[in-house]
XYZ file of C-alpha atoms in Angstrom:
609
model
C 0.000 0.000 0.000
C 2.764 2.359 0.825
C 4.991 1.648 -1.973
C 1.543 2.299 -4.228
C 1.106 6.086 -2.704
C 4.933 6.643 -3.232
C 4.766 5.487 -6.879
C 2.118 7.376 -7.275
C 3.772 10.374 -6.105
C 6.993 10.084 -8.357
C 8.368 12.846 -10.796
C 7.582 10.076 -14.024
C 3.622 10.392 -13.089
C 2.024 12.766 -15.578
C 0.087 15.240 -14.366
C -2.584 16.496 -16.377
C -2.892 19.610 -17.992
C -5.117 22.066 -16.731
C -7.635 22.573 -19.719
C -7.597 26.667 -21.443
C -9.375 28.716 -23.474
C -8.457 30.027 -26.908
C -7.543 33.078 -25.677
C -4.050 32.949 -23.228
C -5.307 34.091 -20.348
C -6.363 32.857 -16.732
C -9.741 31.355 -16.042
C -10.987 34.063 -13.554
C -9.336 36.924 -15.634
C -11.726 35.896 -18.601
C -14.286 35.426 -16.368
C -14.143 38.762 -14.867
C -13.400 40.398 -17.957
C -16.372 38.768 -19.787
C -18.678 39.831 -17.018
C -17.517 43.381 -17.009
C -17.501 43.709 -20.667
C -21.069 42.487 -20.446
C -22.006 45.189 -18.173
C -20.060 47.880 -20.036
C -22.108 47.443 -22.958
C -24.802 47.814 -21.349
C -23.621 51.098 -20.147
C -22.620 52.268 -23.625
C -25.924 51.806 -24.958
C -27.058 54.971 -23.368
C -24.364 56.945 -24.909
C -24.610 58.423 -28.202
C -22.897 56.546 -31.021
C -23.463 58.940 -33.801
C -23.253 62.770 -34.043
C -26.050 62.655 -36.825
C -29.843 61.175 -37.419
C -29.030 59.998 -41.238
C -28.027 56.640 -39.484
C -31.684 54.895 -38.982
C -32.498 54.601 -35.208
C -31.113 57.867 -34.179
C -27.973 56.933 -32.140
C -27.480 60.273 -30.852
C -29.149 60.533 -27.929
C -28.034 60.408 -24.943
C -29.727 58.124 -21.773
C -32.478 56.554 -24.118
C -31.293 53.657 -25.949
C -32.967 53.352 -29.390
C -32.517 51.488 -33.264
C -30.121 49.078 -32.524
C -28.800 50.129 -28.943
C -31.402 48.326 -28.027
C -30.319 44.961 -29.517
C -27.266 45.517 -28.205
C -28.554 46.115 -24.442
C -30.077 42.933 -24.911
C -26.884 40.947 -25.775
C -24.851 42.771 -22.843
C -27.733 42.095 -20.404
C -27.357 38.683 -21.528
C -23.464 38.551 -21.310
C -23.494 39.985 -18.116
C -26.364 37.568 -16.818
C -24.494 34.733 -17.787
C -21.394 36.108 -16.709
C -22.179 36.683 -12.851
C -24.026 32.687 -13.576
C -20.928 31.509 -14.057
C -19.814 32.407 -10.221
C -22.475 29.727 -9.352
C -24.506 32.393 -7.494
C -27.330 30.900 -5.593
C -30.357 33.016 -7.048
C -28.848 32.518 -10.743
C -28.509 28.371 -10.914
C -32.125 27.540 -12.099
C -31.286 29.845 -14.872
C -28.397 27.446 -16.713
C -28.676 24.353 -15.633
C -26.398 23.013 -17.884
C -23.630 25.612 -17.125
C -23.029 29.014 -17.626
C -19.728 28.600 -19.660
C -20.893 28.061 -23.057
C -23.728 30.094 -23.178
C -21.595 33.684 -22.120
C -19.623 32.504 -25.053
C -22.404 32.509 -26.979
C -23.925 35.816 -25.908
C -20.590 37.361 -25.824
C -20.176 36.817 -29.827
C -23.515 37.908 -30.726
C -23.224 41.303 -28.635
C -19.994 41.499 -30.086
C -21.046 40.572 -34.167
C -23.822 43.032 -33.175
C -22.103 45.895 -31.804
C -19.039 45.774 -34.673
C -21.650 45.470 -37.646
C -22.856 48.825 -36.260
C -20.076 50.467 -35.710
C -19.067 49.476 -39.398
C -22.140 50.478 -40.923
C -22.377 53.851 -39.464
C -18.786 54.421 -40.440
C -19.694 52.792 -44.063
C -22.907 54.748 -44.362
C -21.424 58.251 -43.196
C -17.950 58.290 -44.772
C -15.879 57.177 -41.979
C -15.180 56.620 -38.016
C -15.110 60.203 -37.410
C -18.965 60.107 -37.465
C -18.492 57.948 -34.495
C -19.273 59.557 -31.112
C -17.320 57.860 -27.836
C -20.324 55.940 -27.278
C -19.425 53.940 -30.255
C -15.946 53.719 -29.597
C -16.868 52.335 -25.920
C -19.424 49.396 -27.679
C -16.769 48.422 -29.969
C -13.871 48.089 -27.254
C -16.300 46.867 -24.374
C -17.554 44.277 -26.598
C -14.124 43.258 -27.790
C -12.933 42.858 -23.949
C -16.064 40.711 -23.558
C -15.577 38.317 -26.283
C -11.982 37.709 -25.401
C -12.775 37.050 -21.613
C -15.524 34.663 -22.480
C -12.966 33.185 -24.914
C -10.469 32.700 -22.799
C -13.312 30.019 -20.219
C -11.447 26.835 -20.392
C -12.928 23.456 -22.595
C -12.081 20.129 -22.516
C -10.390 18.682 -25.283
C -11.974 15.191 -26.758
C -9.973 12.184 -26.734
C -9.365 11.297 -30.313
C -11.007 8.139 -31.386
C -8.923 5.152 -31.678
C -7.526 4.178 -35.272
C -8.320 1.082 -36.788
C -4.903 -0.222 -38.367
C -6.993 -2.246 -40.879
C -8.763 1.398 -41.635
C -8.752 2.854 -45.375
C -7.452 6.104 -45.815
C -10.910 7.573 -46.298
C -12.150 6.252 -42.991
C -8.676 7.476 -41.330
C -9.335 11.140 -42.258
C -12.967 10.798 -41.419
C -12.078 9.813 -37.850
C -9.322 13.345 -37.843
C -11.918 15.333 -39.321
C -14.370 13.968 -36.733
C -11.912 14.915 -33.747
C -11.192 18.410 -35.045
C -14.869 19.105 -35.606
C -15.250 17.598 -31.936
C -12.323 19.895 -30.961
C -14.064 23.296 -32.613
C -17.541 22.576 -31.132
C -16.150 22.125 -27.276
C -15.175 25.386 -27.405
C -18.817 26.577 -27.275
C -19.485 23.353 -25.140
C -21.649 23.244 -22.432
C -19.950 23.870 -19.234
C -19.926 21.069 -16.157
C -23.403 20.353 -14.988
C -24.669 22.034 -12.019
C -26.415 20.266 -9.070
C -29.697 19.829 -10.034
C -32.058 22.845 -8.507
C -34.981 22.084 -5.944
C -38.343 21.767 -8.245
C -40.809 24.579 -8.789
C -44.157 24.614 -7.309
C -47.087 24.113 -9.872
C -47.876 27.977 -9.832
C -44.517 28.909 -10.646
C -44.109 26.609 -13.804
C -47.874 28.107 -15.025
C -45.985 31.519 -14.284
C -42.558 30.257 -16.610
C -45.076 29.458 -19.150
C -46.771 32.762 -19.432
C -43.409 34.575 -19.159
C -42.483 32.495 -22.112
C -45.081 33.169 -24.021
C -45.051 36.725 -23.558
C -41.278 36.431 -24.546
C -41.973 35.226 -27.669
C -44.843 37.515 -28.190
C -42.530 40.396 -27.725
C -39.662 38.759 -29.852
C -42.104 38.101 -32.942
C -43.633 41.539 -32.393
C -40.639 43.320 -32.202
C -38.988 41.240 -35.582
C -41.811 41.964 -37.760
C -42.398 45.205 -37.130
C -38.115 46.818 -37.948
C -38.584 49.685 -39.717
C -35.308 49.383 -41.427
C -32.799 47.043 -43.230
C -29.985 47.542 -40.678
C -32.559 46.658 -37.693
C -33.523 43.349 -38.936
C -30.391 42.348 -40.055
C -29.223 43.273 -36.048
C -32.329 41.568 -35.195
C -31.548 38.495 -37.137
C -27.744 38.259 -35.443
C -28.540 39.097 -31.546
C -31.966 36.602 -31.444
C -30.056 34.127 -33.327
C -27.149 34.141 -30.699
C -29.142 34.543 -28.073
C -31.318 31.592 -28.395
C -28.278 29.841 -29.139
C -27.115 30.830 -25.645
C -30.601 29.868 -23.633
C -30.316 26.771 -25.253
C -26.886 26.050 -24.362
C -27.784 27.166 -20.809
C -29.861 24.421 -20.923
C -33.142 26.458 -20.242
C -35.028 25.919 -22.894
C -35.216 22.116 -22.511
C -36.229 23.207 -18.744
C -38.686 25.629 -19.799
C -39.671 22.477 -22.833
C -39.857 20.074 -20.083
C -42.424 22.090 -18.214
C -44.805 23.215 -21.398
C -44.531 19.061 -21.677
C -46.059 18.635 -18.558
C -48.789 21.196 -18.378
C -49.814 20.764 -22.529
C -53.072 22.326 -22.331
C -52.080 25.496 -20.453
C -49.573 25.760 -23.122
C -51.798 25.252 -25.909
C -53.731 27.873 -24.614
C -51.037 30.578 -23.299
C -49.549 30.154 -27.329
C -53.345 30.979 -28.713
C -53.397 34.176 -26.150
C -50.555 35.001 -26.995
C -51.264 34.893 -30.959
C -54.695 36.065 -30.532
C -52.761 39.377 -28.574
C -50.842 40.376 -31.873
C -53.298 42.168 -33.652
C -53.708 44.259 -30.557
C -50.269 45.334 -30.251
C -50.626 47.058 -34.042
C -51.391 50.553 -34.593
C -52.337 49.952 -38.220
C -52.567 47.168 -40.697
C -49.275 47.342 -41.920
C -47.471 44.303 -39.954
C -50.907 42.669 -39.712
C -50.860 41.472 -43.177
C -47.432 39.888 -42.825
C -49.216 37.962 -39.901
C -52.126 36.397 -41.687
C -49.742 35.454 -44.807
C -47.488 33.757 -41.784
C -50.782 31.752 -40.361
C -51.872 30.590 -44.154
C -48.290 29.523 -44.510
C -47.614 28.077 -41.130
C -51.115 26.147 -41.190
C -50.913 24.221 -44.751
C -46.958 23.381 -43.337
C -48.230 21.980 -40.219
C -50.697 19.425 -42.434
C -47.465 18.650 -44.487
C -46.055 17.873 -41.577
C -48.433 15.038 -40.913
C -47.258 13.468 -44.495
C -43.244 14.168 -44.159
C -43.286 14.804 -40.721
C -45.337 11.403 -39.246
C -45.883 8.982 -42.162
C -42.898 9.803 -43.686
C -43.944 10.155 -47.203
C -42.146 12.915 -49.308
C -44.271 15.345 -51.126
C -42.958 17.838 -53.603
C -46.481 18.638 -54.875
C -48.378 19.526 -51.417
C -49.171 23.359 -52.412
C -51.278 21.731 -55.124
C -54.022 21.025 -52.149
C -53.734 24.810 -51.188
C -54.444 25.543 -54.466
C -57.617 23.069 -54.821
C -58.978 24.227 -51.485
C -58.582 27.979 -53.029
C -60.518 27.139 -56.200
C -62.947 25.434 -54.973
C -63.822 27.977 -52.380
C -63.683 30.919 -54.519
C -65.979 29.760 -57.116
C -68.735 29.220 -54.820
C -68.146 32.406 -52.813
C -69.969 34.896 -55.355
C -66.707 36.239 -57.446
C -68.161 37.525 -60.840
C -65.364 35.519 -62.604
C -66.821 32.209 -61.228
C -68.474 30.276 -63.295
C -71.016 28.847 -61.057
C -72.921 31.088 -59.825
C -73.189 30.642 -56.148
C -72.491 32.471 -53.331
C -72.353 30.439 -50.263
C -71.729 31.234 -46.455
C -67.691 30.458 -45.558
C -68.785 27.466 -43.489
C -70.133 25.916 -46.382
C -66.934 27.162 -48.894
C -64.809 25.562 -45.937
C -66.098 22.589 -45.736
C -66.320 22.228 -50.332
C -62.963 23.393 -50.010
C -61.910 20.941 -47.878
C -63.703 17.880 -49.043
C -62.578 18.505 -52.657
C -59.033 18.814 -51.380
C -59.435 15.289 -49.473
C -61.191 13.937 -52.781
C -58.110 15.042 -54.472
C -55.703 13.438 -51.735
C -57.372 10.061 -52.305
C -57.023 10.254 -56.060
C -53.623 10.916 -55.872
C -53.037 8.995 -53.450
C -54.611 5.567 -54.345
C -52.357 4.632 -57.126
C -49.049 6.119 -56.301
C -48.751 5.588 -52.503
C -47.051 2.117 -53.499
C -44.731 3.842 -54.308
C -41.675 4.866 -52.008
C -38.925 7.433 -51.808
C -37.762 9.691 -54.924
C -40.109 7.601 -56.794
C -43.037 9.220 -54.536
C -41.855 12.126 -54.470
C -41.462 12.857 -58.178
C -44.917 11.579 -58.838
C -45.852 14.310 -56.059
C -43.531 16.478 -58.164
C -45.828 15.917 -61.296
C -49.281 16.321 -59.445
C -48.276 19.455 -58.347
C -47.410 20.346 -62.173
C -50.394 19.173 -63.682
C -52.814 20.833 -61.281
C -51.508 24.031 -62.463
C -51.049 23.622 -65.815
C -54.572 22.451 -66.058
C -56.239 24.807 -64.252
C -54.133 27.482 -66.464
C -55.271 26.043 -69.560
C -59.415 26.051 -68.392
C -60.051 29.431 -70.025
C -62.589 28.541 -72.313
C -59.599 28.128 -75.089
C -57.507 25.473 -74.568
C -60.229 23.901 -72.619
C -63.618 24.410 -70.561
C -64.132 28.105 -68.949
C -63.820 26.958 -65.060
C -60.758 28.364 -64.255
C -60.546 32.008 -66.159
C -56.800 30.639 -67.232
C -53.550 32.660 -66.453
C -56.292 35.760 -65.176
C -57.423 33.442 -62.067
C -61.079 33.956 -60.138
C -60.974 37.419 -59.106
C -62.874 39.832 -57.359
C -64.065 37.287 -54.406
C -66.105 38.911 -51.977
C -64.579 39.532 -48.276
C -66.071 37.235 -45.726
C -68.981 37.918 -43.343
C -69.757 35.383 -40.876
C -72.691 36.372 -38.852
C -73.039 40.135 -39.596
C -69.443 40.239 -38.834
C -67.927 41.917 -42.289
C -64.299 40.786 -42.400
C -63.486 43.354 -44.530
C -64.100 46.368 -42.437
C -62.604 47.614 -39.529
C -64.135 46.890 -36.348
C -63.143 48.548 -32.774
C -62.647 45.924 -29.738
C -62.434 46.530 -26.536
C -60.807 50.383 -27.429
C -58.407 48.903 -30.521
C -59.275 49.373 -33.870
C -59.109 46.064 -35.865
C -58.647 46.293 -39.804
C -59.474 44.020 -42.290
C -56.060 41.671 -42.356
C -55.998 41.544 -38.314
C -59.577 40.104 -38.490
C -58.018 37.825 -40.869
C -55.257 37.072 -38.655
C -57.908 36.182 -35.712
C -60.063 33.992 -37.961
C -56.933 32.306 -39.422
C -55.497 31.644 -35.825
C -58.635 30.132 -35.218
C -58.398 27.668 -38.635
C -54.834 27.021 -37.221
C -55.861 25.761 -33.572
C -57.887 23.716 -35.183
C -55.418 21.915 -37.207
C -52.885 22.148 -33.948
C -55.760 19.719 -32.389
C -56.000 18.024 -35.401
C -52.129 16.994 -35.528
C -51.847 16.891 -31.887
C -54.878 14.177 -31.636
C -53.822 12.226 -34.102
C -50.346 11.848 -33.713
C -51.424 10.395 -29.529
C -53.673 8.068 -31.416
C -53.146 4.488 -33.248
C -53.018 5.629 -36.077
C -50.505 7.911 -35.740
C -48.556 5.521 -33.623
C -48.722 3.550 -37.656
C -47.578 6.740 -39.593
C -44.528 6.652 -36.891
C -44.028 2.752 -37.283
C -44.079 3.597 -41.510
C -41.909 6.090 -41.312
C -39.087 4.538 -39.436
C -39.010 1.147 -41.073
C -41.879 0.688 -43.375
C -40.633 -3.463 -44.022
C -40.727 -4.116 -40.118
C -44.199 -2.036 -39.874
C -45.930 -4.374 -42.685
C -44.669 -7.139 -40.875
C -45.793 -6.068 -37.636
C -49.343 -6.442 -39.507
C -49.945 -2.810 -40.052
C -51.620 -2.239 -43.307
C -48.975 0.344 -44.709
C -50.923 1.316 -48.140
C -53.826 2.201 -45.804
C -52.264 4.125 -43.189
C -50.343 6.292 -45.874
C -53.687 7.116 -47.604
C -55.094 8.168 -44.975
C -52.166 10.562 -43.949
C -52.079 11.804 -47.130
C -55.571 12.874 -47.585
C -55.904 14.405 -44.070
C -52.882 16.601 -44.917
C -54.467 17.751 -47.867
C -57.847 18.052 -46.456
C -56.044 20.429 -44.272
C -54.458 22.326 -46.873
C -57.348 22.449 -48.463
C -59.394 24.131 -45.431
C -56.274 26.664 -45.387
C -56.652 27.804 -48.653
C -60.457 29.045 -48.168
C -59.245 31.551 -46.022
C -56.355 32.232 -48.665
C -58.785 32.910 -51.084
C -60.713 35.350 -49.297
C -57.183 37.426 -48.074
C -55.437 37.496 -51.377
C -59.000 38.403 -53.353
C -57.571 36.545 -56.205
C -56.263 32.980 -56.946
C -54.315 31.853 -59.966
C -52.063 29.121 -60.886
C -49.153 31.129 -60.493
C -49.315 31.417 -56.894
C -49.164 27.348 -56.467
C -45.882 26.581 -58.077
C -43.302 24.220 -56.911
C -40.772 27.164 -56.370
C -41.826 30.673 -56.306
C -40.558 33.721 -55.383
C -43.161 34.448 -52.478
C -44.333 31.493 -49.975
C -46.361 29.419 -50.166
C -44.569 26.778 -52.281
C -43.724 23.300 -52.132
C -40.373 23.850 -51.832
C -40.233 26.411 -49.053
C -42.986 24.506 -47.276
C -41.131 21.331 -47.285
C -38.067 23.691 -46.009
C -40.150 25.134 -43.148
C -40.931 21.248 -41.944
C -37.535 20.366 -42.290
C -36.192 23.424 -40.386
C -38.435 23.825 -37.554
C -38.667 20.236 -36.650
C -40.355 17.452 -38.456
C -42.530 15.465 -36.446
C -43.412 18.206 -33.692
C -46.727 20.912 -33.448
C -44.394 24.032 -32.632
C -41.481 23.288 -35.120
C -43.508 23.727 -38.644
C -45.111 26.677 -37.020
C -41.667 28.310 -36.218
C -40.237 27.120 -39.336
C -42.760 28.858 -41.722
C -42.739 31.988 -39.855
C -38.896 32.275 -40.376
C -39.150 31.105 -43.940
C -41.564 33.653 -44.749
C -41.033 36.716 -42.174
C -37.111 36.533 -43.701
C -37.441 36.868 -47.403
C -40.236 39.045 -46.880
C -37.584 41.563 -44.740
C -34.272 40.883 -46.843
C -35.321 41.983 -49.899
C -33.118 44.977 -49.935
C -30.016 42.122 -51.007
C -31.613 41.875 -54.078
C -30.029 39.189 -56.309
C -28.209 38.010 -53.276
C -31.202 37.244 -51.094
C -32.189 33.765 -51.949
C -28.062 33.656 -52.063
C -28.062 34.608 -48.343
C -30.911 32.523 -47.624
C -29.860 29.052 -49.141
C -26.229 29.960 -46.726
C -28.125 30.278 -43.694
C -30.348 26.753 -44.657
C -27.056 25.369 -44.890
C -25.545 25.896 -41.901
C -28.062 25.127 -40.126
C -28.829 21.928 -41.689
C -24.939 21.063 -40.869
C -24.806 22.044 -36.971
C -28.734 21.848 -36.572
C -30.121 19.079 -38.582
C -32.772 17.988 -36.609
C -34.562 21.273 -36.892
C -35.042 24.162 -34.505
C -37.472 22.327 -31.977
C -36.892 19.082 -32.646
C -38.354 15.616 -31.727
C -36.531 13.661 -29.404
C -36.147 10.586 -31.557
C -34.698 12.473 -34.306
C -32.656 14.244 -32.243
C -31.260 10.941 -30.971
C -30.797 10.073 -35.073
C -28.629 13.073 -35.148
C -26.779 12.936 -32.044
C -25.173 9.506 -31.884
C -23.084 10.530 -28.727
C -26.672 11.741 -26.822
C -27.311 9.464 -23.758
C -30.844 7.276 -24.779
C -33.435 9.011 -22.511
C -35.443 6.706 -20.422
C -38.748 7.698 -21.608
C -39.275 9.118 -25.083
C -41.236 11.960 -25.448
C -44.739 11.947 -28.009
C -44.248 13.007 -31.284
C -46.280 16.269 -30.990
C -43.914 17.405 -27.959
């Protein structure tokens, strides 16, 4: 025993390293310089930046923050939060706990990105740095400081995996380039797990979940409604980096693990929260970008149930958007209809729908055999023919249903019980135009198909769609009749899509084929709706819904790149799809796909979680 401890003790035992940062300095130097960087930002955010009010946002005021001070007050508050986390103070640990480490890093680069692509702008947009005031010069340098303490937190370096002598070269520099990549992410790694914190009462996680919701009410309200290029583009960097940083934190899978548990209070807290948008307007300006959002989040959540559940790729889905449209709009009383009808929206919703599902089964019957790229081009070529046919029924190259290229204009604007859709109605003291009643009918079209998904996804049947997706062979063998199960999925979705467009109808006053093509400029389309399943989340209620409100609220607010926008945009899919490809809110099997070195949780959660 004693000749063991005195071994142990000799000059020839290596001693390991203590682990560093990337930056060469101590752990508690970066740690205090991160923190006070945080907290100098902050400060400089009520100093003026500019001497002049050409720069949007007015940066020259002094003790009122405004433009985008604001988003960088955020990111500081955020630094510094994180910061003073990382000292493991007691009234701080329920906020990361999954360490504080990675997220300051986090927060710290976004202020940082933030801060500099102001300072740059104003300099580029004014003629030079001497347009910057010291409030400027103190963001850029306190910002700086904070990025290189929070660089300098130490990370544990990976273990390289072992080498197979028997190994081709390919696999060899698979296994480096799997190391180095391992190497790069542990520097934004999560820090060492905190004791886990004593559990909130039941009125405290009801209070979490309103707070949340009211978080991303503000976030949502705030994004759509920048008044300028620079804004959103500020916007886009500092909410990007700073969910980035909650997540690493580790509190949004707490704050996911209590919406979990109380579903139904969350279900409702996200429709009061949705239905509190319109509200929040002073005109109809921001409104309209809301509806378009709903139309296009609700006909990607029914997609969802065909990618996302059954598994079953469709390239053509927007074709069902486009039936349900059609359908409604000649039987709504437009003068270019041909029938000549004019039925309550209850009764256009439910035509609209049923044709859609009619459509589904048609479609669906004889090519659902099918699997993979072979399904999906056939899906490709539906989606083709619907609009070249209804493009060639102008009464020339066929019958006069469709009024051709021209569409069904003129449809009439909704009124539902003497409530006229299309005029602007006052509620409790707010004035409500004609796209926020929109909004508020949509929303309700769209809780409907949330109960839809979320019903059928808990039930045996989707419990099938599940089985399909993951191994269609073992599902058919399990005795589950596949060709069924897939039909069905496939005409609920577009039954769905169908009851969406309706509404669409009745917003855009016109439909024609052009707006149902498999890539257009402006969402809907099948390709951007199978993009916002993919990158929210398939499989889940809240990841489509993110998804297509990204997908739509971007392009929509980048325009001023021009040529370069969809440029921009297919760079940002990308690199998301390579450090994110489960989606934004993902489900917890996929994320297990993705995430080989996850530990197996002990009890999966549902596929609408």
């Amino acid at each position: 025993m004693t000749t063991q401890t005195t071994a142990a003790k000799t000059p020839d035992t290596p001693t390991p390293a203590a682990p560093r940062g990337l930056v060469g300095l101590p752990e508690s130097a970066g740690r205090a310089l991160a923190t006070a960087g945080g907290v100098l930002s902050v400060i400089s955010t009520f100093l003026a930046w500019t001497w002049t009010a050409e720069f949007p946002g007015d940066l020259t005021v002094y003790g009122y923050p405004g433009g985008l001070q604001v988003l960088v007050l955020v990111g500081g508050a955020l630094t510094a939060l994180f910061g003073l986390a990382s000292y493991n103070i007691k009234g701080l640990r329920w906020l990361v706990p999954a360490g504080a480490d990675s997220a300051l890093k986090l927060a710290a680069l976004g202020t940082f990105v933030t801060a500099w692509y102001t300072v740059i702008a104003i300099s580029v947009q004014l003629g030079g740095v001497v347009n910057l005031e010291p409030g400027g010069f103190v963001v850029a340098a306190a910002t700086l400081l904070a990025l290189l303490g929070a660089l300098a937190l130490p990370f544990e370096r990976p273990a390289p995996d072992p080498f197979d002598p028997e190994d081709t070269g390919w696999e060899q520099f698979r296994h480096k380039a799997r190391h180095q990549g391992a190497v790069i992410k542990a520097a934004f790694a999560t820090g060492p797990v905190k004791a886990p914190t004593r559990k909130l009462p039941g009125f405290a996680e009801i209070l979490v979940i309103v707070a949340a919701m009211a978080l991303g009410l503000l976030v949502f309200t705030y994004g759509i409604g920048t008044e300028y290029d620079e804004l959103f583009v500020g916007f886009l960097i500092i909410a990007g980096f700073g969910f980035a940083a909650l997540f690493k934190a580790g509190l949004t899978s707490r704050v996911s693990a209590i919406t979990a548990k109380h579903r139904n209070v969350t279900l409702i807290g996200a429709f009061v929260a949705a239905a509190a948008f319109p509200f929040t307007q002073s005109d109809d300006q921001y409104a309209t970008i809301g509806v378009y959002i709903l139309i296009f989040a609700t006909v990607a959540l029914g997609l969802n149930i065909v990618v996302g559940l059954a598994g079953l790729l469709d390239l053509g889905y927007v074709a069902f958007l486009g039936v349900g449209a059609y359908a409604a709009a000649m039987v709504s009383g437009s003068p270019s209809s041909p029938f000549d009808f004019h039925l309550p929206f209850w009764a256009s919703a439910l035509i609209g729908a049923a044709v859609a599902m009619v459509f589904g089964v048609i479609i669906g019957a004889p090519t659902l055999r099918l699997r993979g790229d072979y399904l999906a081009i056939v899906t490709l070529g539906f989606g083709e023919i619907f609009r070249i046919a209804v493009l060639n029924m102008d009464g020339t190259s066929g019958p006069d249903i469709t009024n051709g290229s021209n569409g069904i204009s003129s449809i009439p604007n909704l009124n539902i019980l003497g409530f006229d859709f299309g005029q602007e109605h006052t509620i409790g003291g707010f004035t409500i135009a004609r796209f926020a009643n929109y909004f508020l009918l949509m929303l309700l079209i769209t809780l409907v198909v949330v109960v839809v998904f979320r019903r059928s996804s808990d039930s045996r049947i989707g419990r099938a769609w599940v089985a399909i997706r993951e191994d269609e062979t073992a599902a058919l063998a399990m005795g589950i009749n596949g060709f069924r199960v897939k039909l069905i999925a496939f005409a609920l979705g577009a039954t769905l899509a169908g009851l969406a467009g309706t509404v669409q109808a009745h917003v855009t006053y016109t439909v024609t084929p052009e707006q149902y093509q498999f890539a257009h400029v402006v969402p809907p389309n099948s390709a951007f709706l199978l993009a916002a399943v993919v990158l929210g989340g398939m499989g889940t209620i809240s990841g489509p819904l993110v998804g297509a409100a990204l997908l739509y609220l971007i392009p929509a607010k980048l325009q001023f790149l021009g040529d370069y926008q969809l440029f921009a945009f297919g760079l940002a899919l990308v690199l998301l799809m390579r450090y994110r490809p489960e989606g934004l809110i993902p489900n917890r099997r996929r994320q297990l796909e993705f995430h080989e070195e996850a530990q197996a949780p002990t009890v999966l959660s549902k596929a609408g979680a």
